[in-house]
Amino acid sequence: MSFVFYDTETTGLATDFDQILQFAAIRTDADLNETGRIEIRSRLRPHVIPHPGALRVNGMTIGEITANDLPSHYEMMREVRSTLLEWSPAIFVGYNSLNFDEHLLRQALFQTLHPPYLSNTNGNCRADVMHLLQEASVFEPSGIEIPKDAYGSAIFRLEDVARRNGFSGHIAHNALEDVLATIHLARCIRDNAPDCWNRFVRFSKKASVSAFIEDEDAFLLTEFYFNRPYHYIIAVFGKDPSQDNVSLGLDLRVNIDWLTSLSTPQLLEFVGQSPKRVRRIRTNAAPMIASLEDAPDAVKGGLSDSEIINRATRFKADKALHSRLVAATMEARAKREVSPFIEERLYDTFISRDDERRMELFHSVDWAARVQIVESLGDDRLRYFGRRLIHEYSPLLLSPALRAEIDYAIRSRLLAHEVPDGKWTSIPVAARMTEKLLRTASGRAYEQLSEYRGYLTMAATMSSR
């Protein structure tokens, strides 16, 4: 199977509200030899205000991202999707992509009326090279050099790890350069930590993960928090009834007899305690899992393999306890309320087949014909994004009332002095941040921020009209 390594540069870190400004991807064969590439930028969308910190990091100026000769965001996503579908099926890989870039890609597809789950449908699967490096740092530490800070803590920033492992001349926070650095690190692990690489490829596939965790009496699950590894000896006891891709497992360092003796209220308290001994394993998100024989003894919590198997055998035979744990886990889970912001509702429900057909038709007709298609969509999220697309590219096709409604909604966001939980960047928020950054900026950074300050002043004036 081929790989698609990809990266994005964006207007900020808010994956629901920010925008991809640059997308790059390189397709390789199974031996990591390049077989194709795409690199494309887009201009800024009218309802998005970049975070000034993001511009400082990626080095883009406001003039560069508003240039009229750039493709529109919609045009960029049409080309990106076409290329990625042409390259499918493949293993989609990034660096910290499962926590960031993939969400940006899904939102960009969703908000331009495309099916969002491209990287794990059509025969595709996904993995993350940052997770691969983290795993190698535990299982095969001689295979990769991980830099450390002054306190001895591991540093997994792409530019630092790539430089330490021989990738020279890296221009950090350029999407294409970051893709090349990611491929370089993947080759390092393939060549120097082959067991980790083989697990990486194997467990990028949901079917392989599902088969492994069901077949093994017990296995090692490793998760990283704040660049530190945490290990759990897991026996699977069920699935999340609301999410077919999530299996539930118990950390076998728990005393099984004690667990069985708990009353229902005590069991509910147990599953809610931290650190959580009931772990959620996302079978379609390349979890860091390994068999007991591959796990170093130091991470087994002082338990021998025979003791682990004995506990697993006893636990797996207690189906009544399994049912009680599933029920307690579901009850302890915080109730998720429907967000008032459409952008945060991507995962609320799947798109219907009828709406998928309407979405496909939307892209094959002119803007005038798209109005009726958008209004026929059964999903209110898709109608919202469809109307916003038409407003962005051909606003006069909308009724005066609808155009005024969208104008007001965009203006309200752009001019908000306070943004709930910092969900997006408004003009006043960006202006305050820019002034703060200007106090310590010099040289090119000062020029970049000064230009951006002028843009914000102009944008505030235009939005207030």
Tab-separated table of C-alpha atoms in Angstrom:
chain	number	residue	atom	x	y	z
A	1	MET	CA	0.000	0.000	0.000
A	2	SER	CA	1.242	3.509	-0.762
A	3	PHE	CA	1.631	6.376	1.709
A	4	VAL	CA	0.395	9.951	1.472
A	5	PHE	CA	2.425	12.253	3.709
A	6	TYR	CA	0.742	15.620	4.170
A	7	ASP	CA	0.904	18.859	6.147
A	8	THR	CA	-0.959	22.147	6.429
A	9	GLU	CA	-0.183	25.749	7.331
A	10	THR	CA	-3.148	27.597	8.756
A	11	THR	CA	-4.519	30.857	10.114
A	12	GLY	CA	-4.409	29.503	13.668
A	13	LEU	CA	-4.866	26.541	15.969
A	14	ALA	CA	-8.692	26.524	16.206
A	15	THR	CA	-9.365	23.468	14.045
A	16	ASP	CA	-13.108	24.188	13.772
A	17	PHE	CA	-12.828	27.843	12.791
A	18	ASP	CA	-9.406	28.467	11.251
A	19	GLN	CA	-8.481	27.991	7.610
A	20	ILE	CA	-5.848	26.065	5.662
A	21	LEU	CA	-3.588	28.529	3.841
A	22	GLN	CA	-1.114	26.010	2.432
A	23	PHE	CA	-1.522	22.287	1.787
A	24	ALA	CA	1.263	19.967	0.704
A	25	ALA	CA	1.395	16.214	0.220
A	26	ILE	CA	3.812	13.671	-1.202
A	27	ARG	CA	2.721	10.223	-2.296
A	28	THR	CA	5.242	7.392	-1.910
A	29	ASP	CA	5.290	3.704	-2.637
A	30	ALA	CA	5.581	1.129	0.146
A	31	ASP	CA	9.369	1.664	0.201
A	32	LEU	CA	8.936	5.432	0.717
A	33	ASN	CA	10.029	6.381	-2.806
A	34	GLU	CA	8.209	9.493	-4.041
A	35	THR	CA	5.630	8.904	-6.766
A	36	GLY	CA	3.782	12.234	-6.749
A	37	ARG	CA	3.361	15.553	-4.967
A	38	ILE	CA	1.021	18.500	-4.589
A	39	GLU	CA	1.688	21.923	-3.058
A	40	ILE	CA	-0.987	24.599	-3.179
A	41	ARG	CA	-1.927	27.780	-1.340
A	42	SER	CA	-5.189	29.667	-1.030
A	43	ARG	CA	-6.171	33.216	-0.256
A	44	LEU	CA	-7.841	34.229	2.968
A	45	ARG	CA	-11.590	33.692	3.302
A	46	PRO	CA	-13.580	36.873	4.083
A	47	HIS	CA	-14.984	35.593	7.389
A	48	VAL	CA	-11.601	34.449	8.781
A	49	ILE	CA	-9.157	36.629	10.730
A	50	PRO	CA	-5.688	35.068	11.096
A	51	HIS	CA	-4.167	34.786	14.531
A	52	PRO	CA	-1.088	37.075	14.513
A	53	GLY	CA	0.917	34.388	16.298
A	54	ALA	CA	0.200	31.949	13.472
A	55	LEU	CA	1.434	34.447	10.896
A	56	ARG	CA	4.630	34.935	12.870
A	57	VAL	CA	5.198	31.190	13.008
A	58	ASN	CA	4.550	30.410	9.330
A	59	GLY	CA	6.185	33.632	8.103
A	60	MET	CA	3.284	34.632	5.835
A	61	THR	CA	2.350	38.274	5.441
A	62	ILE	CA	-1.215	39.494	5.183
A	63	GLY	CA	-0.418	40.758	1.679
A	64	GLU	CA	0.682	37.294	0.597
A	65	ILE	CA	-2.438	35.517	1.852
A	66	THR	CA	-4.887	38.064	0.415
A	67	ALA	CA	-3.315	38.236	-3.068
A	68	ASN	CA	-5.918	37.979	-5.815
A	69	ASP	CA	-3.738	35.684	-7.936
A	70	LEU	CA	-3.995	32.911	-5.335
A	71	PRO	CA	-6.659	30.228	-5.750
A	72	SER	CA	-9.722	30.689	-3.583
A	73	HIS	CA	-10.123	28.343	-0.623
A	74	TYR	CA	-12.889	26.516	-2.515
A	75	GLU	CA	-10.683	26.100	-5.602
A	76	MET	CA	-7.826	24.827	-3.463
A	77	MET	CA	-10.004	22.216	-1.782
A	78	ARG	CA	-11.387	21.012	-5.121
A	79	GLU	CA	-7.821	20.363	-6.306
A	80	VAL	CA	-6.702	18.838	-3.009
A	81	ARG	CA	-9.638	16.445	-2.900
A	82	SER	CA	-9.233	15.442	-6.550
A	83	THR	CA	-5.558	14.616	-6.015
A	84	LEU	CA	-6.078	12.709	-2.783
A	85	LEU	CA	-8.866	10.625	-4.289
A	86	GLU	CA	-6.637	9.846	-7.269
A	87	TRP	CA	-3.962	8.650	-4.823
A	88	SER	CA	-6.374	6.498	-2.817
A	89	PRO	CA	-6.276	3.915	-1.326
A	90	ALA	CA	-3.284	4.823	0.809
A	91	ILE	CA	-2.083	5.272	4.375
A	92	PHE	CA	-2.487	8.980	5.176
A	93	VAL	CA	0.356	10.149	7.410
A	94	GLY	CA	1.357	13.462	8.965
A	95	TYR	CA	3.233	14.802	11.947
A	96	ASN	CA	0.827	15.367	14.834
A	97	SER	CA	-1.790	15.057	12.108
A	98	LEU	CA	-4.274	12.976	14.108
A	99	ASN	CA	-4.536	15.787	16.656
A	100	PHE	CA	-4.443	18.725	14.253
A	101	ASP	CA	-4.036	18.569	10.473
A	102	GLU	CA	-6.635	15.884	9.922
A	103	HIS	CA	-9.284	17.945	11.725
A	104	LEU	CA	-8.389	20.974	9.570
A	105	LEU	CA	-8.638	18.841	6.436
A	106	ARG	CA	-11.991	17.397	7.471
A	107	GLN	CA	-13.391	20.826	8.271
A	108	ALA	CA	-12.103	22.264	4.986
A	109	LEU	CA	-13.827	19.472	3.067
A	110	PHE	CA	-17.020	19.691	5.124
A	111	GLN	CA	-17.254	23.476	4.825
A	112	THR	CA	-16.856	23.284	1.034
A	113	LEU	CA	-19.602	20.637	0.757
A	114	HIS	CA	-17.419	17.560	0.337
A	115	PRO	CA	-17.590	14.317	2.360
A	116	PRO	CA	-15.176	15.008	5.229
A	117	TYR	CA	-13.770	11.576	6.064
A	118	LEU	CA	-11.471	11.148	3.084
A	119	SER	CA	-8.481	9.814	5.042
A	120	ASN	CA	-10.319	6.841	6.548
A	121	THR	CA	-12.781	5.905	3.782
A	122	ASN	CA	-12.359	4.700	0.182
A	123	GLY	CA	-9.948	2.036	1.446
A	124	ASN	CA	-7.723	4.624	3.144
A	125	CYS	CA	-6.322	4.448	6.665
A	126	ARG	CA	-4.241	6.801	8.773
A	127	ALA	CA	-1.291	7.060	11.120
A	128	ASP	CA	0.959	9.683	12.698
A	129	VAL	CA	4.766	9.833	12.528
A	130	MET	CA	4.965	11.787	15.797
A	131	HIS	CA	3.320	8.819	17.514
A	132	LEU	CA	5.754	6.531	15.696
A	133	LEU	CA	8.716	8.489	17.116
A	134	GLN	CA	7.193	8.453	20.579
A	135	GLU	CA	6.753	4.698	20.407
A	136	ALA	CA	10.297	4.197	19.159
A	137	SER	CA	11.637	6.316	22.032
A	138	VAL	CA	10.207	3.673	24.398
A	139	PHE	CA	10.558	0.394	22.473
A	140	GLU	CA	13.674	0.950	20.326
A	141	PRO	CA	15.392	4.067	21.731
A	142	SER	CA	18.630	3.368	19.870
A	143	GLY	CA	16.787	3.759	16.571
A	144	ILE	CA	16.098	7.492	16.839
A	145	GLU	CA	17.670	10.470	18.608
A	146	ILE	CA	15.136	12.491	20.576
A	147	PRO	CA	16.383	15.914	21.741
A	148	LYS	CA	15.758	16.999	25.328
A	149	ASP	CA	15.217	20.312	27.018
A	150	ALA	CA	17.214	21.736	29.937
A	151	TYR	CA	15.125	19.671	32.368
A	152	GLY	CA	15.723	16.388	30.551
A	153	SER	CA	12.246	16.166	29.050
A	154	ALA	CA	11.864	14.809	25.507
A	155	ILE	CA	11.202	17.286	22.693
A	156	PHE	CA	9.115	16.005	19.798
A	157	ARG	CA	8.864	19.215	17.732
A	158	LEU	CA	9.289	18.234	14.109
A	159	GLU	CA	12.062	20.701	13.297
A	160	ASP	CA	14.107	19.708	16.382
A	161	VAL	CA	13.824	15.936	15.879
A	162	ALA	CA	14.442	16.183	12.128
A	163	ARG	CA	17.558	18.308	12.637
A	164	ARG	CA	18.916	15.968	15.323
A	165	ASN	CA	18.469	13.022	12.942
A	166	GLY	CA	20.234	14.479	9.935
A	167	PHE	CA	17.605	16.441	8.017
A	168	SER	CA	19.492	19.630	7.178
A	169	GLY	CA	18.239	22.860	5.661
A	170	HIS	CA	14.722	22.375	6.993
A	171	ILE	CA	12.519	25.472	6.615
A	172	ALA	CA	10.145	24.854	9.507
A	173	HIS	CA	6.434	25.640	9.185
A	174	ASN	CA	6.438	25.420	5.424
A	175	ALA	CA	4.003	22.649	4.525
A	176	LEU	CA	6.126	21.013	1.819
A	177	GLU	CA	9.330	21.228	3.881
A	178	ASP	CA	7.523	19.688	6.859
A	179	VAL	CA	6.315	16.827	4.650
A	180	LEU	CA	9.887	16.151	3.490
A	181	ALA	CA	11.093	16.194	7.108
A	182	THR	CA	8.333	13.765	8.100
A	183	ILE	CA	9.294	11.332	5.332
A	184	HIS	CA	12.935	11.568	6.414
A	185	LEU	CA	12.006	10.581	9.974
A	186	ALA	CA	9.800	7.749	8.730
A	187	ARG	CA	12.813	6.372	6.825
A	188	CYS	CA	14.946	6.667	9.963
A	189	ILE	CA	12.505	4.549	11.946
A	190	ARG	CA	12.026	2.057	9.118
A	191	ASP	CA	15.788	1.526	8.905
A	192	ASN	CA	16.741	1.725	12.591
A	193	ALA	CA	13.642	0.617	14.523
A	194	PRO	CA	12.038	-1.968	12.222
A	195	ASP	CA	9.738	-3.515	14.845
A	196	CYS	CA	8.159	-0.134	15.558
A	197	TRP	CA	7.852	0.542	11.840
A	198	ASN	CA	6.144	-2.792	11.210
A	199	ARG	CA	3.624	-2.139	13.996
A	200	PHE	CA	3.098	1.363	12.651
A	201	VAL	CA	2.130	0.065	9.230
A	202	ARG	CA	0.127	-2.871	10.587
A	203	PHE	CA	-1.935	-0.871	13.076
A	204	SER	CA	-2.680	1.958	10.685
A	205	LYS	CA	-5.440	-0.378	9.494
A	206	LYS	CA	-8.596	-0.542	11.596
A	207	ALA	CA	-9.176	-4.210	10.777
A	208	SER	CA	-5.700	-5.128	12.027
A	209	VAL	CA	-6.204	-3.230	15.289
A	210	SER	CA	-9.611	-4.810	15.862
A	211	ALA	CA	-8.335	-8.329	15.197
A	212	PHE	CA	-5.307	-7.848	17.459
A	213	ILE	CA	-7.139	-6.473	20.508
A	214	GLU	CA	-9.831	-9.142	20.239
A	215	ASP	CA	-7.359	-12.011	19.813
A	216	GLU	CA	-4.908	-11.013	22.549
A	217	ASP	CA	-5.818	-11.879	26.138
A	218	ALA	CA	-3.855	-8.800	27.178
A	219	PHE	CA	-1.635	-6.260	25.443
A	220	LEU	CA	0.261	-3.037	26.089
A	221	LEU	CA	-1.343	0.318	25.296
A	222	THR	CA	0.946	3.372	25.365
A	223	GLU	CA	-0.297	6.948	25.329
A	224	PHE	CA	1.703	10.164	25.537
A	225	TYR	CA	0.652	13.219	27.528
A	226	PHE	CA	2.859	16.300	27.583
A	227	ASN	CA	5.579	14.240	25.869
A	228	ARG	CA	5.643	11.640	28.654
A	229	PRO	CA	4.658	7.986	28.083
A	230	TYR	CA	1.955	6.263	30.118
A	231	HIS	CA	1.539	2.515	29.827
A	232	TYR	CA	-1.513	0.329	30.443
A	233	ILE	CA	-1.813	-3.472	30.442
A	234	ILE	CA	-5.176	-3.849	28.702
A	235	ALA	CA	-7.842	-6.511	28.359
A	236	VAL	CA	-10.743	-5.503	26.125
A	237	PHE	CA	-14.224	-6.009	27.582
A	238	GLY	CA	-16.575	-4.329	25.117
A	239	LYS	CA	-17.321	-1.490	22.714
A	240	ASP	CA	-18.622	1.994	23.184
A	241	PRO	CA	-22.299	1.532	22.186
A	242	SER	CA	-22.361	4.994	20.624
A	243	GLN	CA	-19.110	4.654	18.643
A	244	ASP	CA	-18.374	1.466	16.728
A	245	ASN	CA	-14.718	2.480	16.260
A	246	VAL	CA	-14.061	2.676	20.019
A	247	SER	CA	-13.278	-0.403	22.116
A	248	LEU	CA	-13.143	-0.332	25.915
A	249	GLY	CA	-10.333	-1.961	27.875
A	250	LEU	CA	-9.438	-2.401	31.538
A	251	ASP	CA	-5.963	-1.757	32.926
A	252	LEU	CA	-5.148	-5.127	34.525
A	253	ARG	CA	-3.079	-3.538	37.283
A	254	VAL	CA	-6.458	-3.198	39.015
A	255	ASN	CA	-7.330	-5.918	41.560
A	256	ILE	CA	-10.100	-7.885	39.832
A	257	ASP	CA	-11.607	-9.280	43.057
A	258	TRP	CA	-11.855	-5.772	44.510
A	259	LEU	CA	-13.387	-4.480	41.278
A	260	THR	CA	-16.024	-7.238	41.276
A	261	SER	CA	-17.019	-6.393	44.842
A	262	LEU	CA	-17.845	-2.754	44.067
A	263	SER	CA	-21.445	-1.597	44.212
A	264	THR	CA	-22.913	0.204	41.208
A	265	PRO	CA	-22.280	3.690	42.700
A	266	GLN	CA	-18.717	2.666	43.621
A	267	LEU	CA	-18.093	1.295	40.123
A	268	LEU	CA	-19.363	4.569	38.654
A	269	GLU	CA	-16.930	6.451	40.876
A	270	PHE	CA	-14.102	4.096	39.844
A	271	VAL	CA	-14.480	4.644	36.091
A	272	GLY	CA	-14.511	8.425	36.611
A	273	GLN	CA	-11.322	8.544	38.686
A	274	SER	CA	-7.999	9.776	37.327
A	275	PRO	CA	-5.813	8.173	36.133
A	276	LYS	CA	-8.533	6.316	34.276
A	277	ARG	CA	-8.226	2.542	34.447
A	278	VAL	CA	-10.826	2.064	31.741
A	279	ARG	CA	-9.230	3.145	28.462
A	280	ARG	CA	-10.902	4.006	25.164
A	281	ILE	CA	-9.087	2.488	22.174
A	282	ARG	CA	-9.904	4.108	18.834
A	283	THR	CA	-9.411	1.254	16.412
A	284	ASN	CA	-9.357	3.549	13.366
A	285	ALA	CA	-6.769	5.997	14.785
A	286	ALA	CA	-3.576	3.897	14.828
A	287	PRO	CA	-3.271	3.351	18.611
A	288	MET	CA	0.159	2.559	20.099
A	289	ILE	CA	-0.351	-1.098	20.988
A	290	ALA	CA	2.014	-4.033	21.296
A	291	SER	CA	1.937	-7.652	22.394
A	292	LEU	CA	3.240	-8.530	25.855
A	293	GLU	CA	6.261	-10.270	24.356
A	294	ASP	CA	7.223	-7.053	22.530
A	295	ALA	CA	6.756	-4.875	25.620
A	296	PRO	CA	9.785	-4.066	27.815
A	297	ASP	CA	9.431	-5.494	31.330
A	298	ALA	CA	9.944	-2.010	32.774
A	299	VAL	CA	6.546	-0.842	31.503
A	300	LYS	CA	4.490	-3.764	32.847
A	301	GLY	CA	3.907	-2.293	36.270
A	302	GLY	CA	5.874	-5.005	38.082
A	303	LEU	CA	3.633	-7.797	36.787
A	304	SER	CA	5.037	-10.949	35.206
A	305	ASP	CA	3.585	-12.182	31.919
A	306	SER	CA	2.055	-15.201	33.629
A	307	GLU	CA	0.382	-13.021	36.265
A	308	ILE	CA	-0.989	-10.712	33.559
A	309	ILE	CA	-2.424	-13.675	31.636
A	310	ASN	CA	-4.002	-15.095	34.783
A	311	ARG	CA	-5.691	-11.762	35.510
A	312	ALA	CA	-6.797	-11.423	31.889
A	313	THR	CA	-8.267	-14.938	31.842
A	314	ARG	CA	-10.250	-14.327	35.029
A	315	PHE	CA	-11.433	-10.939	33.877
A	316	LYS	CA	-12.455	-12.089	30.402
A	317	ALA	CA	-14.586	-14.860	31.877
A	318	ASP	CA	-16.632	-12.416	33.991
A	319	LYS	CA	-19.222	-11.255	31.441
A	320	ALA	CA	-21.414	-9.738	34.161
A	321	LEU	CA	-18.561	-7.451	35.184
A	322	HIS	CA	-18.050	-6.506	31.529
A	323	SER	CA	-21.681	-5.394	31.244
A	324	ARG	CA	-21.465	-3.420	34.479
A	325	LEU	CA	-18.253	-1.686	33.327
A	326	VAL	CA	-19.741	-0.737	29.972
A	327	ALA	CA	-22.837	0.689	31.663
A	328	ALA	CA	-20.769	2.612	34.232
A	329	THR	CA	-18.426	3.976	31.564
A	330	MET	CA	-21.326	5.261	29.492
A	331	GLU	CA	-23.048	6.809	32.507
A	332	ALA	CA	-19.854	8.509	33.695
A	333	ARG	CA	-19.210	10.064	30.327
A	334	ALA	CA	-20.038	13.752	30.231
A	335	LYS	CA	-23.173	14.498	28.250
A	336	ARG	CA	-22.212	16.336	25.073
A	337	GLU	CA	-24.495	19.234	24.301
A	338	VAL	CA	-25.179	20.358	20.744
A	339	SER	CA	-22.967	23.371	20.019
A	340	PRO	CA	-24.628	26.618	18.947
A	341	PHE	CA	-21.808	26.977	16.409
A	342	ILE	CA	-22.295	24.929	13.235
A	343	GLU	CA	-18.524	24.528	12.775
A	344	GLU	CA	-18.380	22.485	15.991
A	345	ARG	CA	-21.033	20.042	14.835
A	346	LEU	CA	-19.001	18.068	12.301
A	347	TYR	CA	-19.145	14.910	14.427
A	348	ASP	CA	-22.802	15.198	15.461
A	349	THR	CA	-24.092	12.864	12.752
A	350	PHE	CA	-23.115	11.364	9.413
A	351	ILE	CA	-24.215	12.896	6.122
A	352	SER	CA	-27.103	11.061	4.480
A	353	ARG	CA	-26.722	9.363	1.102
A	354	ASP	CA	-29.280	11.750	-0.416
A	355	ASP	CA	-27.311	14.774	0.746
A	356	GLU	CA	-24.061	13.237	-0.511
A	357	ARG	CA	-25.629	12.999	-3.975
A	358	ARG	CA	-26.774	16.625	-3.752
A	359	MET	CA	-23.284	17.674	-2.667
A	360	GLU	CA	-21.741	15.922	-5.653
A	361	LEU	CA	-24.211	17.644	-7.972
A	362	PHE	CA	-23.413	21.022	-6.366
A	363	HIS	CA	-19.859	20.937	-7.746
A	364	SER	CA	-20.919	20.065	-11.294
A	365	VAL	CA	-23.184	23.070	-11.991
A	366	ASP	CA	-22.763	26.842	-12.084
A	367	TRP	CA	-23.328	29.115	-9.080
A	368	ALA	CA	-26.856	30.035	-10.134
A	369	ALA	CA	-27.939	26.396	-10.118
A	370	ARG	CA	-26.209	25.784	-6.792
A	371	VAL	CA	-28.672	27.944	-4.881
A	372	GLN	CA	-31.537	25.498	-5.363
A	373	ILE	CA	-29.309	22.525	-4.545
A	374	VAL	CA	-28.213	24.110	-1.265
A	375	GLU	CA	-31.816	24.807	-0.258
A	376	SER	CA	-32.727	21.174	-0.987
A	377	LEU	CA	-30.112	19.809	1.433
A	378	GLY	CA	-31.689	18.032	4.381
A	379	ASP	CA	-28.756	18.673	6.735
A	380	ASP	CA	-28.872	22.119	8.344
A	381	ARG	CA	-25.064	22.122	8.684
A	382	LEU	CA	-24.633	21.679	4.945
A	383	ARG	CA	-27.232	24.359	4.162
A	384	TYR	CA	-25.317	26.760	6.427
A	385	PHE	CA	-21.994	26.113	4.686
A	386	GLY	CA	-23.580	26.070	1.235
A	387	ARG	CA	-25.214	29.459	1.777
A	388	ARG	CA	-21.934	30.846	3.088
A	389	LEU	CA	-20.109	29.572	-0.013
A	390	ILE	CA	-22.625	31.254	-2.312
A	391	HIS	CA	-22.401	34.429	-0.210
A	392	GLU	CA	-18.619	34.330	-0.585
A	393	TYR	CA	-18.463	33.743	-4.343
A	394	SER	CA	-21.751	35.002	-5.806
A	395	PRO	CA	-23.740	36.844	-3.094
A	396	LEU	CA	-26.249	38.507	-5.409
A	397	LEU	CA	-27.770	35.091	-6.121
A	398	LEU	CA	-29.110	35.016	-2.546
A	399	SER	CA	-32.309	36.750	-1.539
A	400	PRO	CA	-31.778	40.179	0.082
A	401	ALA	CA	-33.054	38.849	3.407
A	402	LEU	CA	-30.723	35.843	3.428
A	403	ARG	CA	-27.789	37.949	2.264
A	404	ALA	CA	-28.434	40.431	5.084
A	405	GLU	CA	-28.664	37.582	7.613
A	406	ILE	CA	-25.295	36.152	6.577
A	407	ASP	CA	-23.737	39.643	6.459
A	408	TYR	CA	-24.868	40.240	10.019
A	409	ALA	CA	-23.602	36.867	11.280
A	410	ILE	CA	-20.149	37.379	9.730
A	411	ARG	CA	-19.916	40.977	10.909
A	412	SER	CA	-20.871	39.986	14.455
A	413	ARG	CA	-18.064	37.459	14.586
A	414	LEU	CA	-15.488	39.728	13.002
A	415	LEU	CA	-16.201	42.618	15.376
A	416	ALA	CA	-16.642	40.622	18.608
A	417	HIS	CA	-14.591	42.216	21.390
A	418	GLU	CA	-14.706	38.983	23.374
A	419	VAL	CA	-14.880	35.521	21.783
A	420	PRO	CA	-16.344	32.604	23.804
A	421	ASP	CA	-13.491	30.349	24.904
A	422	GLY	CA	-11.299	31.838	22.173
A	423	LYS	CA	-13.057	29.728	19.549
A	424	TRP	CA	-12.080	32.036	16.687
A	425	THR	CA	-10.000	35.184	16.190
A	426	SER	CA	-11.961	38.423	15.797
A	427	ILE	CA	-10.597	41.771	14.622
A	428	PRO	CA	-10.463	43.339	18.136
A	429	VAL	CA	-8.829	40.208	19.578
A	430	ALA	CA	-6.270	40.093	16.755
A	431	ALA	CA	-5.565	43.822	17.165
A	432	ARG	CA	-4.837	43.412	20.885
A	433	MET	CA	-2.559	40.443	20.245
A	434	THR	CA	-0.767	42.269	17.442
A	435	GLU	CA	-0.047	45.286	19.641
A	436	LYS	CA	1.345	42.980	22.309
A	437	LEU	CA	3.622	41.188	19.833
A	438	LEU	CA	4.812	44.468	18.328
A	439	ARG	CA	6.291	45.555	21.664
A	440	THR	CA	9.061	42.960	21.390
A	441	ALA	CA	9.246	42.509	17.600
A	442	SER	CA	12.039	43.760	15.367
A	443	GLY	CA	13.203	43.487	11.780
A	444	ARG	CA	11.008	41.485	9.414
A	445	ALA	CA	8.679	40.407	12.217
A	446	TYR	CA	7.972	44.053	13.065
A	447	GLU	CA	7.267	44.858	9.407
A	448	GLN	CA	4.984	41.829	9.105
A	449	LEU	CA	2.996	42.753	12.218
A	450	SER	CA	2.807	46.433	11.256
A	451	GLU	CA	1.363	45.487	7.876
A	452	TYR	CA	-1.125	43.226	9.626
A	453	ARG	CA	-2.122	46.009	12.026
A	454	GLY	CA	-2.959	48.202	9.034
A	455	TYR	CA	-5.042	45.413	7.529
A	456	LEU	CA	-6.995	44.986	10.772
A	457	THR	CA	-7.742	48.707	10.895
A	458	MET	CA	-9.064	48.584	7.344
A	459	ALA	CA	-11.043	45.377	8.017
A	460	ALA	CA	-12.651	46.934	11.105
A	461	THR	CA	-13.716	49.968	9.088
A	462	MET	CA	-15.148	47.841	6.263
A	463	SER	CA	-16.975	45.501	8.640
A	464	SER	CA	-18.551	48.383	10.558
A	465	ARG	CA	-20.300	49.788	7.493
